[in-house]
CSV table of C-alpha atoms in Angstrom, one decimal:
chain,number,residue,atom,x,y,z
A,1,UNK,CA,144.0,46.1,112.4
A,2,UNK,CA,143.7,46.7,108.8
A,3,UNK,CA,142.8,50.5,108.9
A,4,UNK,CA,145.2,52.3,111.1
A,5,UNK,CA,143.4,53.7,113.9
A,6,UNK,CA,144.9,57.5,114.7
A,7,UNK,CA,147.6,55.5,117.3
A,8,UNK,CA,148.3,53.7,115.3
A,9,UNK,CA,148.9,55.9,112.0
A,10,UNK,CA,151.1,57.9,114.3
A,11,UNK,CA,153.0,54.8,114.8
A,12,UNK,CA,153.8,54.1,111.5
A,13,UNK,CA,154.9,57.3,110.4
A,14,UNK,CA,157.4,57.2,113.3
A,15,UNK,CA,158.5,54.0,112.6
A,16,UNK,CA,159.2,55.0,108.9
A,17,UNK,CA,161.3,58.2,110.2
A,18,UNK,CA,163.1,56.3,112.7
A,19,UNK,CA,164.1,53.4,110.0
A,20,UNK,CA,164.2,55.8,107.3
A,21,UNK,CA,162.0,54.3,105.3
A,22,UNK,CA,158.8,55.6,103.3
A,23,UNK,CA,155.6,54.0,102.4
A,24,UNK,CA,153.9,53.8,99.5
A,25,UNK,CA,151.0,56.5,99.2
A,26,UNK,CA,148.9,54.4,96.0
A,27,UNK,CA,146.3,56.2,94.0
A,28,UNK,CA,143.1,54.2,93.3
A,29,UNK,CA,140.2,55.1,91.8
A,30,UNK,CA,137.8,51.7,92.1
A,31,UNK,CA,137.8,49.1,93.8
A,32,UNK,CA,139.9,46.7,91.9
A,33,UNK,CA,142.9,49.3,92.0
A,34,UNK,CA,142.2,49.4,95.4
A,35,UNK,CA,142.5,45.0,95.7
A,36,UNK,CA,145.8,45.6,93.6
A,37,UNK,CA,147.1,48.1,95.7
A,38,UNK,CA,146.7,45.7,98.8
A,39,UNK,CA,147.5,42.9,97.4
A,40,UNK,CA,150.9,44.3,96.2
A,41,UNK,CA,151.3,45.8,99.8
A,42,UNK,CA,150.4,42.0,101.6
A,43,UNK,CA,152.7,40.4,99.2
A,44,UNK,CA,155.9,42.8,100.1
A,45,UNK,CA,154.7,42.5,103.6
A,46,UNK,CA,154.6,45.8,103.5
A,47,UNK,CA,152.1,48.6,105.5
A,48,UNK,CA,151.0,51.6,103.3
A,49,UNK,CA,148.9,54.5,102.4
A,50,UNK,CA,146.1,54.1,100.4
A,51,UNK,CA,144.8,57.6,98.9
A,52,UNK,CA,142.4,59.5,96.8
A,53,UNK,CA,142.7,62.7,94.4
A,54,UNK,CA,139.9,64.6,94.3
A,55,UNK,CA,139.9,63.6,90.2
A,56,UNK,CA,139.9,60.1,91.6
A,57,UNK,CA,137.3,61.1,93.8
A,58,UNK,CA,135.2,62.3,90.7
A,59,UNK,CA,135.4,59.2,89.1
A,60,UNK,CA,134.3,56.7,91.8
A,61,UNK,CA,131.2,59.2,92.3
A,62,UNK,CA,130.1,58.0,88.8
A,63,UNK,CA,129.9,60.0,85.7
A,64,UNK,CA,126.2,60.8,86.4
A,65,UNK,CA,126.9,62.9,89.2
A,66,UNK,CA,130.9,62.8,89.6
A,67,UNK,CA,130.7,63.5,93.2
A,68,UNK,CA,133.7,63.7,95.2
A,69,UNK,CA,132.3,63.1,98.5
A,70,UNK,CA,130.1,60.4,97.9
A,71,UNK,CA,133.2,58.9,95.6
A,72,UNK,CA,135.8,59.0,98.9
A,73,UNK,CA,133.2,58.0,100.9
A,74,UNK,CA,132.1,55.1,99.4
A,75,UNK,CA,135.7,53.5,98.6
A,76,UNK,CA,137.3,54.3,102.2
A,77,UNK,CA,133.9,52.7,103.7
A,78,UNK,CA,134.7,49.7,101.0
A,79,UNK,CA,138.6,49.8,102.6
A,80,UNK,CA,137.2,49.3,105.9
A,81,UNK,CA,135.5,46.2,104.9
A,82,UNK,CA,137.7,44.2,102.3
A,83,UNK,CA,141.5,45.4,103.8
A,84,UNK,CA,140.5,42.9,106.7
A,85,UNK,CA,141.6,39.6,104.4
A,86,UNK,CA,144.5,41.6,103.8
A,87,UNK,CA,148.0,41.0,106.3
A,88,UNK,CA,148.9,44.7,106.7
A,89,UNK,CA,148.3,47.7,107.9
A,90,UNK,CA,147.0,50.7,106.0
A,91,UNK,CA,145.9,54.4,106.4
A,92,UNK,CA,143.4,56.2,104.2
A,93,UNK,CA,144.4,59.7,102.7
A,94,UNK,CA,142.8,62.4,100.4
A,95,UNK,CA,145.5,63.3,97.8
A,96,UNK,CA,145.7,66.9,96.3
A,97,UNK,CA,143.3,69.2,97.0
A,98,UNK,CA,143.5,72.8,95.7
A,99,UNK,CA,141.7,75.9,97.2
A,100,UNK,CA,138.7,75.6,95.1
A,101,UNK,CA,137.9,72.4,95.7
A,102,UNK,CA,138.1,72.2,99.4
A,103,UNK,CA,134.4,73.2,99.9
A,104,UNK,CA,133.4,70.0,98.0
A,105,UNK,CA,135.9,67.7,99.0
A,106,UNK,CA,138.6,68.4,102.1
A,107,UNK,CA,136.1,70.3,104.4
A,108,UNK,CA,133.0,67.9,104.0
A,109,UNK,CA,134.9,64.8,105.0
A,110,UNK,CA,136.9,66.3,107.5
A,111,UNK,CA,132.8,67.2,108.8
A,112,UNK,CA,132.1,63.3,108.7
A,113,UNK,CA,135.4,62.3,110.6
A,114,UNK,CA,134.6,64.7,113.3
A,115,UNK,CA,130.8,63.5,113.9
A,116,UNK,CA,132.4,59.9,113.6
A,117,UNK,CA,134.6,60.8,116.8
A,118,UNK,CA,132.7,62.7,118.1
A,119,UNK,CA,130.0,59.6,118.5
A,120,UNK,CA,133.3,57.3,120.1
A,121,UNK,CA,134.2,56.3,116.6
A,122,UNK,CA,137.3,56.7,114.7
A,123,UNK,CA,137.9,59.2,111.3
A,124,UNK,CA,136.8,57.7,108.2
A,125,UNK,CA,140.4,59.1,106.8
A,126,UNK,CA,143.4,58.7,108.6
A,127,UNK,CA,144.9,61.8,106.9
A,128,UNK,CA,144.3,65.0,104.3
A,129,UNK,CA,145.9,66.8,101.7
A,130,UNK,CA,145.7,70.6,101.1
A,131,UNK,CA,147.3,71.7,98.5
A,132,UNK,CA,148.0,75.5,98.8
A,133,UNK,CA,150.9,75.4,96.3
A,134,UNK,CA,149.0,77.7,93.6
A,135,UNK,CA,148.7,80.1,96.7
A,136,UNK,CA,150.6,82.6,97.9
A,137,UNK,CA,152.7,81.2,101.2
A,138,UNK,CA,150.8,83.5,103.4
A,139,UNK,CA,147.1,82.5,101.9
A,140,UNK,CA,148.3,78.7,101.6
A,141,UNK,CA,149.9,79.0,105.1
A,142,UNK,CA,146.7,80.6,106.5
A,143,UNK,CA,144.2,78.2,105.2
A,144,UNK,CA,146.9,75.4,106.6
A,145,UNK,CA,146.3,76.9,110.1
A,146,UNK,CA,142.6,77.1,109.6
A,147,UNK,CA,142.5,73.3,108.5
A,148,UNK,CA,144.9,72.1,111.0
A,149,UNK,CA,142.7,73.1,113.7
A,150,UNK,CA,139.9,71.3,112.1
A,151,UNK,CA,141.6,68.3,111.5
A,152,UNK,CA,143.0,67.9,115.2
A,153,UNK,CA,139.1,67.8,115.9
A,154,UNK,CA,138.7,64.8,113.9
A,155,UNK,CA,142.0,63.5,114.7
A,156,UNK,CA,143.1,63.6,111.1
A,157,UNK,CA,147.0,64.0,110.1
A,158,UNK,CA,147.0,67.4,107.3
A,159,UNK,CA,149.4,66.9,104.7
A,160,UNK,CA,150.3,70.2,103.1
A,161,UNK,CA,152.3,71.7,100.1
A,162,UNK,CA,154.1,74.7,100.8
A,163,UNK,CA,155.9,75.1,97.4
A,164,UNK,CA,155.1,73.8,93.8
A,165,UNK,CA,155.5,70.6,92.5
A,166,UNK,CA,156.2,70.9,88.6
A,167,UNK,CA,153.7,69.3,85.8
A,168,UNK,CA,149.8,69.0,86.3
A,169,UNK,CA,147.7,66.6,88.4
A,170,UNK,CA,144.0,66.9,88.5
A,171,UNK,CA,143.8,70.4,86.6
A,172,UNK,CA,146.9,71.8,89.4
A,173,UNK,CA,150.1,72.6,87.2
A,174,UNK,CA,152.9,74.4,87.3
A,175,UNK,CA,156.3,75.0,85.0
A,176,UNK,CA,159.4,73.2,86.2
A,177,UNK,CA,161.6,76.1,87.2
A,178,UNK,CA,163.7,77.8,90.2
A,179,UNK,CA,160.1,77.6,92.2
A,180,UNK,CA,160.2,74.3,92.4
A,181,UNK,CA,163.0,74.1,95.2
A,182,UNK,CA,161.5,75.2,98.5
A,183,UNK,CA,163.8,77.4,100.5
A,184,UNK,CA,164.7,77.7,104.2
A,185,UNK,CA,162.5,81.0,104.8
A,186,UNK,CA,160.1,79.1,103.2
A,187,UNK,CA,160.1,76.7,105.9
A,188,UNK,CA,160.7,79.1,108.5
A,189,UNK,CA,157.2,81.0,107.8
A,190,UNK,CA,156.0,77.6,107.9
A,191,UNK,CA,156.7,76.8,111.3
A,192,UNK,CA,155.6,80.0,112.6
A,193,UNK,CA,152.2,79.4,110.8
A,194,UNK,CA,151.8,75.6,112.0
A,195,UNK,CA,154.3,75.0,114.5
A,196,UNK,CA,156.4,71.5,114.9
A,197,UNK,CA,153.3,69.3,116.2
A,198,UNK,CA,152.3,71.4,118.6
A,199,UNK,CA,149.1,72.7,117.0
A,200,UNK,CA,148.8,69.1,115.5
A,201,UNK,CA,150.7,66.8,113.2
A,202,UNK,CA,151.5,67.5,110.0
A,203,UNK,CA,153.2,66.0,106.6
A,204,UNK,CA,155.1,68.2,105.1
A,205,UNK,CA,155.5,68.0,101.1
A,206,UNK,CA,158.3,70.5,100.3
A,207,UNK,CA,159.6,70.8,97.0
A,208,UNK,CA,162.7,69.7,95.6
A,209,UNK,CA,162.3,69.7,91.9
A,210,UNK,CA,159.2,67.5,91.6
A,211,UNK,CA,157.8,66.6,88.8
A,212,UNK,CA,154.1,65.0,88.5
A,213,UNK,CA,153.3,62.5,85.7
A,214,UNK,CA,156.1,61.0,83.6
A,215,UNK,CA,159.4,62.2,82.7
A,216,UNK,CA,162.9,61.1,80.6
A,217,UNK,CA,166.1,61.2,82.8
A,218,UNK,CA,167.9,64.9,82.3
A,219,UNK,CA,164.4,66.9,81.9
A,220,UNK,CA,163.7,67.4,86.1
A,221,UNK,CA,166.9,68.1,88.5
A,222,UNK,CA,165.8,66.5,91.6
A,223,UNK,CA,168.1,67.9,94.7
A,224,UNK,CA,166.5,65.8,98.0
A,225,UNK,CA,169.7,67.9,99.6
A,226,UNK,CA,167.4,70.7,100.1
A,227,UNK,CA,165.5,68.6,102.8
A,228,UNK,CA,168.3,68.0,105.0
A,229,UNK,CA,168.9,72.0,104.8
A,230,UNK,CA,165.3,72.4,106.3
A,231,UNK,CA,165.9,70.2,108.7
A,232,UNK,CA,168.7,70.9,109.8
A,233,UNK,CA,168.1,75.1,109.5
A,234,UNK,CA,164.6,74.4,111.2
A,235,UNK,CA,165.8,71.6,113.8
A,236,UNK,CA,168.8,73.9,115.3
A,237,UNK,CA,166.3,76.9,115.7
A,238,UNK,CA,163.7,74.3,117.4
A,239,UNK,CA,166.1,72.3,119.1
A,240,UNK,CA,164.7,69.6,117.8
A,241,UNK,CA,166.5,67.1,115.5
A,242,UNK,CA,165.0,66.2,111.9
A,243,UNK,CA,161.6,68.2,113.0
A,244,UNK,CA,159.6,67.5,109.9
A,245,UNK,CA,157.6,64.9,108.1
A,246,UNK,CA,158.6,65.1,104.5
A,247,UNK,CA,156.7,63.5,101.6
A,248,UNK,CA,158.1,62.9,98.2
A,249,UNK,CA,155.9,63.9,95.7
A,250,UNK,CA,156.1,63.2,91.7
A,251,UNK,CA,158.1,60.8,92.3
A,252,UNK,CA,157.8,58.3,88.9
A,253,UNK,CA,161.4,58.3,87.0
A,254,UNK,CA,163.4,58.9,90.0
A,255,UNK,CA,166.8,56.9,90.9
A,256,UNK,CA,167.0,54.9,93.0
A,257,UNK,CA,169.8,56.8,94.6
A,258,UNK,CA,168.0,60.4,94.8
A,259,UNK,CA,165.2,57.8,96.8
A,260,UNK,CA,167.6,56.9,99.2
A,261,UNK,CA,168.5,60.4,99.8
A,262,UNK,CA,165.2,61.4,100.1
A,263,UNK,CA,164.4,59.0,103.0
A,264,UNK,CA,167.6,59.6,104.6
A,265,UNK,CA,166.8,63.1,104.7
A,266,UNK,CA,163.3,62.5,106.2
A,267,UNK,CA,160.6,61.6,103.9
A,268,UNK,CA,158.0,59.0,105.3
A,269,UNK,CA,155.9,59.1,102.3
A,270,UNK,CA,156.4,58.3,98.7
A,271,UNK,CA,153.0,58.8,96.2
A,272,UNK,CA,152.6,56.7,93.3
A,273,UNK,CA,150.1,56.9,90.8
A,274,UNK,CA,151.6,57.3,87.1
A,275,UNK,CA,154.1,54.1,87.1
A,276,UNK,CA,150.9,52.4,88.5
A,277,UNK,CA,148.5,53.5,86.0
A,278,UNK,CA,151.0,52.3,83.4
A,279,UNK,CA,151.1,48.5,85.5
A,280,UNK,CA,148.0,48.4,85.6
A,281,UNK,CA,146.6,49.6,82.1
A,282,UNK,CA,149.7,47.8,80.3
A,283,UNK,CA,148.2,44.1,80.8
A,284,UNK,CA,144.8,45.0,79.5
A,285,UNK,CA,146.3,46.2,76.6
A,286,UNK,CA,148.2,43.3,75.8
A,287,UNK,CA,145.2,41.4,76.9
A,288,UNK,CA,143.2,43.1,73.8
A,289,UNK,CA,145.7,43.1,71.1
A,290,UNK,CA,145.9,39.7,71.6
A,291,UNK,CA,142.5,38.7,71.4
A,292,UNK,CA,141.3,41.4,69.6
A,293,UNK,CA,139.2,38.9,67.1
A,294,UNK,CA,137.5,37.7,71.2
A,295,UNK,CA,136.8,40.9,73.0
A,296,UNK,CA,135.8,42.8,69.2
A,297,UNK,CA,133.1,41.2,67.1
A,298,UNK,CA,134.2,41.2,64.3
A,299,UNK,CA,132.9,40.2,60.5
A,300,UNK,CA,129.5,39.6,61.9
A,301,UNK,CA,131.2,36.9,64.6
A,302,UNK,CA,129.9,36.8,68.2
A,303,UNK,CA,133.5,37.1,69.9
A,304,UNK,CA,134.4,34.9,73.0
A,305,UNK,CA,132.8,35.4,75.5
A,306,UNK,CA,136.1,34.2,77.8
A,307,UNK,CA,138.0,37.1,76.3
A,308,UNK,CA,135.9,39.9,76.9
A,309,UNK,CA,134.7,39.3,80.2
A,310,UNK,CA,135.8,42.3,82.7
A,311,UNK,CA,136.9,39.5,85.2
A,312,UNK,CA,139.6,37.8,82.8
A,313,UNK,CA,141.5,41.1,81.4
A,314,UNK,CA,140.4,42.6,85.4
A,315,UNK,CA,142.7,39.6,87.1
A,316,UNK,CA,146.0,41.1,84.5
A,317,UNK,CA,145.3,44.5,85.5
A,318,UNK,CA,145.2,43.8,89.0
A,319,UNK,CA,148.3,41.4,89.0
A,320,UNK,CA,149.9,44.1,86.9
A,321,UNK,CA,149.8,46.8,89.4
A,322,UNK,CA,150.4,44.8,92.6
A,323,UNK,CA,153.7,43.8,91.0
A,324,UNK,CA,154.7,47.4,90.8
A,325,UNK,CA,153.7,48.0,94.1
A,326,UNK,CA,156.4,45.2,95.5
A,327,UNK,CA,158.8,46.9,93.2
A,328,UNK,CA,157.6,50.5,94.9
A,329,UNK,CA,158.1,48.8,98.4
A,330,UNK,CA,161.3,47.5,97.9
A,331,UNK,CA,162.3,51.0,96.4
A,332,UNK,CA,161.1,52.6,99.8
A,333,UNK,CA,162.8,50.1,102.2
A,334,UNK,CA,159.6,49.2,103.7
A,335,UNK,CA,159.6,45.7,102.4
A,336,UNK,CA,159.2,43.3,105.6
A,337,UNK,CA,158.8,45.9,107.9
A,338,UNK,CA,154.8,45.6,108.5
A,339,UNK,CA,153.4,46.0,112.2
A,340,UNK,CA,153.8,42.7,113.7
């Protein structure tokens, strides 16, 4: 079962929050990224989350006409065929996706999942993102419920973020300041918005001094405390113990210890996209410095063929990047755990 089916998504995200463990949410944006990202996930025999930004989405529509919809559609319905010669499980996801964007991205798919189920099928994505956190927490909390409801229909997991996350991805930014850290009213207002799963599941991506993109040690204060106070403020009003889903966003230059206490503290998902960018870009690099008189013709020379092919500097890239997903798994503690 290489795609989760909905049971089975559910599954793994209570597994993960039971072992306190995360998985690894991977960015792609092709197909090879996508081989690299499951390869590195079969080889720390380790389930995941494969997603897509709507920037990512862009780019795998083609540069022609860069659209998103056609772009997520075309890699998850790729997923569904080539994660099958892969030994884990995975679930599909739609990364970031602010207000103006969710008429051309969010809504349409969530469209296609629902005519999918509707004909006895299942979703084409496992899971969505709606990023409200440029919102005010009553408009982002409003256009949660709406999309909640939707995604229950086309039964879809919403991920939402209810407070900023410092630095920019895809065009989103914000400055790294007191905002940053998501209070307990905040996550009061979001229960009485959404409710605790009763309305439908949701991730929760509250903010603890994230960061997006990369950062030196001493410039971001990362508290994962804070998640334990919503849980535990939250959980003795609900009678409920550890009631959210927590994802850990910008994550790239984190300790291992502040991981540790995030997952302790209930985060099931971990993205990563910059340090695998970096894995990924880093070999190709090398790859042309060092033949640079092979993939460049230069004084009139026809180069070498062998060196500029896409498939011999493609095979570094991908082994580049599936390392650094081992290294993401063993970070999250879901090394070894994959569904049996």
């Amino acid at each position: 079962m290489p795609i989760a089916t909905p049971e089975v998504y559910n599954e793994m995200l209570d597994r993960a929050k039971a072992g306190k463990f995360a998985y690894p949410a991977i960015n792609v944006t092709s197909s090879q990224t996508l081989h690299a990202a499951l390869r590195g996930l079969a080889e720390a025999e380790s389930d995941g989350i494969i997603q897509i930004s709507t920037g990512g989405a862009e780019f795998l529509g083609g540069q022609y006409s860069k659209d998103m919809v056609t772009g997520a559609v075309a890699l998850a319905e790729f997923a569904h065929i080539v994660a099958e010669k892969y030994p884990v499980t995975v679930a599909l996801h739609t990364d970031h996706c602010p207000k103006d964007k969710l008429d051309g991205y969010v809504r349409p798919l969530l469209k296609i999942s629902q005519d999918r189920v509707a004909a006895g099928r299942d979703p084409l994505f496992q899971s969505h993102m709606w990023d409200g956190s440029a919102e005010t927490l009553d408009d982002n909390l409003a256009i949660a419920k709406e999309l909640l409801a939707e995604a229950v229909k086309a039964h879809i997991i919403l991920e939402m973020e209810i407070t900023p996350t410092g630095g920019e991805e895809d065009g989103v930014s914000h400055e790294i300041n007191e905002s940053l850290y998501t209070t307990v009213d905040d996550a009061f207002r979001t229960v009485d918005a959404v409710g605790l799963g009763e309305h439908g599941r949701y991730l929760l991506a509250a903010s603890f001094g994230n960061v997006h993109g990369v950062y030196k040690p001493g410039n971001v204060v990362l508290r994962p405390g804070i998640l334990k106070e919503l849980q535990d403020a939250v959980g003795q009003k609900a009678g409920k113990s550890n009631p959210f889903d927590f994802v850990f966003h910008g994550g790239s230059g984190s300790t291992q210890e502040e991981i540790d206490e995030a997952l302790e503290n209930g985060v099931v998902k971990m993205n990563i996209d910059t340090d695998l960018q970096y894995a990924f870009t880093r070999p190709v690099a090398g790859h042309m410095f060092a033949n640079y008189d092979g993939v460049l013709k230069v004084d009139g020379e026809v180069g070498n063929k062998k060196a500029y092919d896409p498939r011999v500097w493609g095979k570094a890239a991908e082994a580049g990047m599936a390392a650094r997903v081992v290294v993401a798994a063993e970070n999250l503690r879901s090394t070894g755990r994959k569904l049996k």
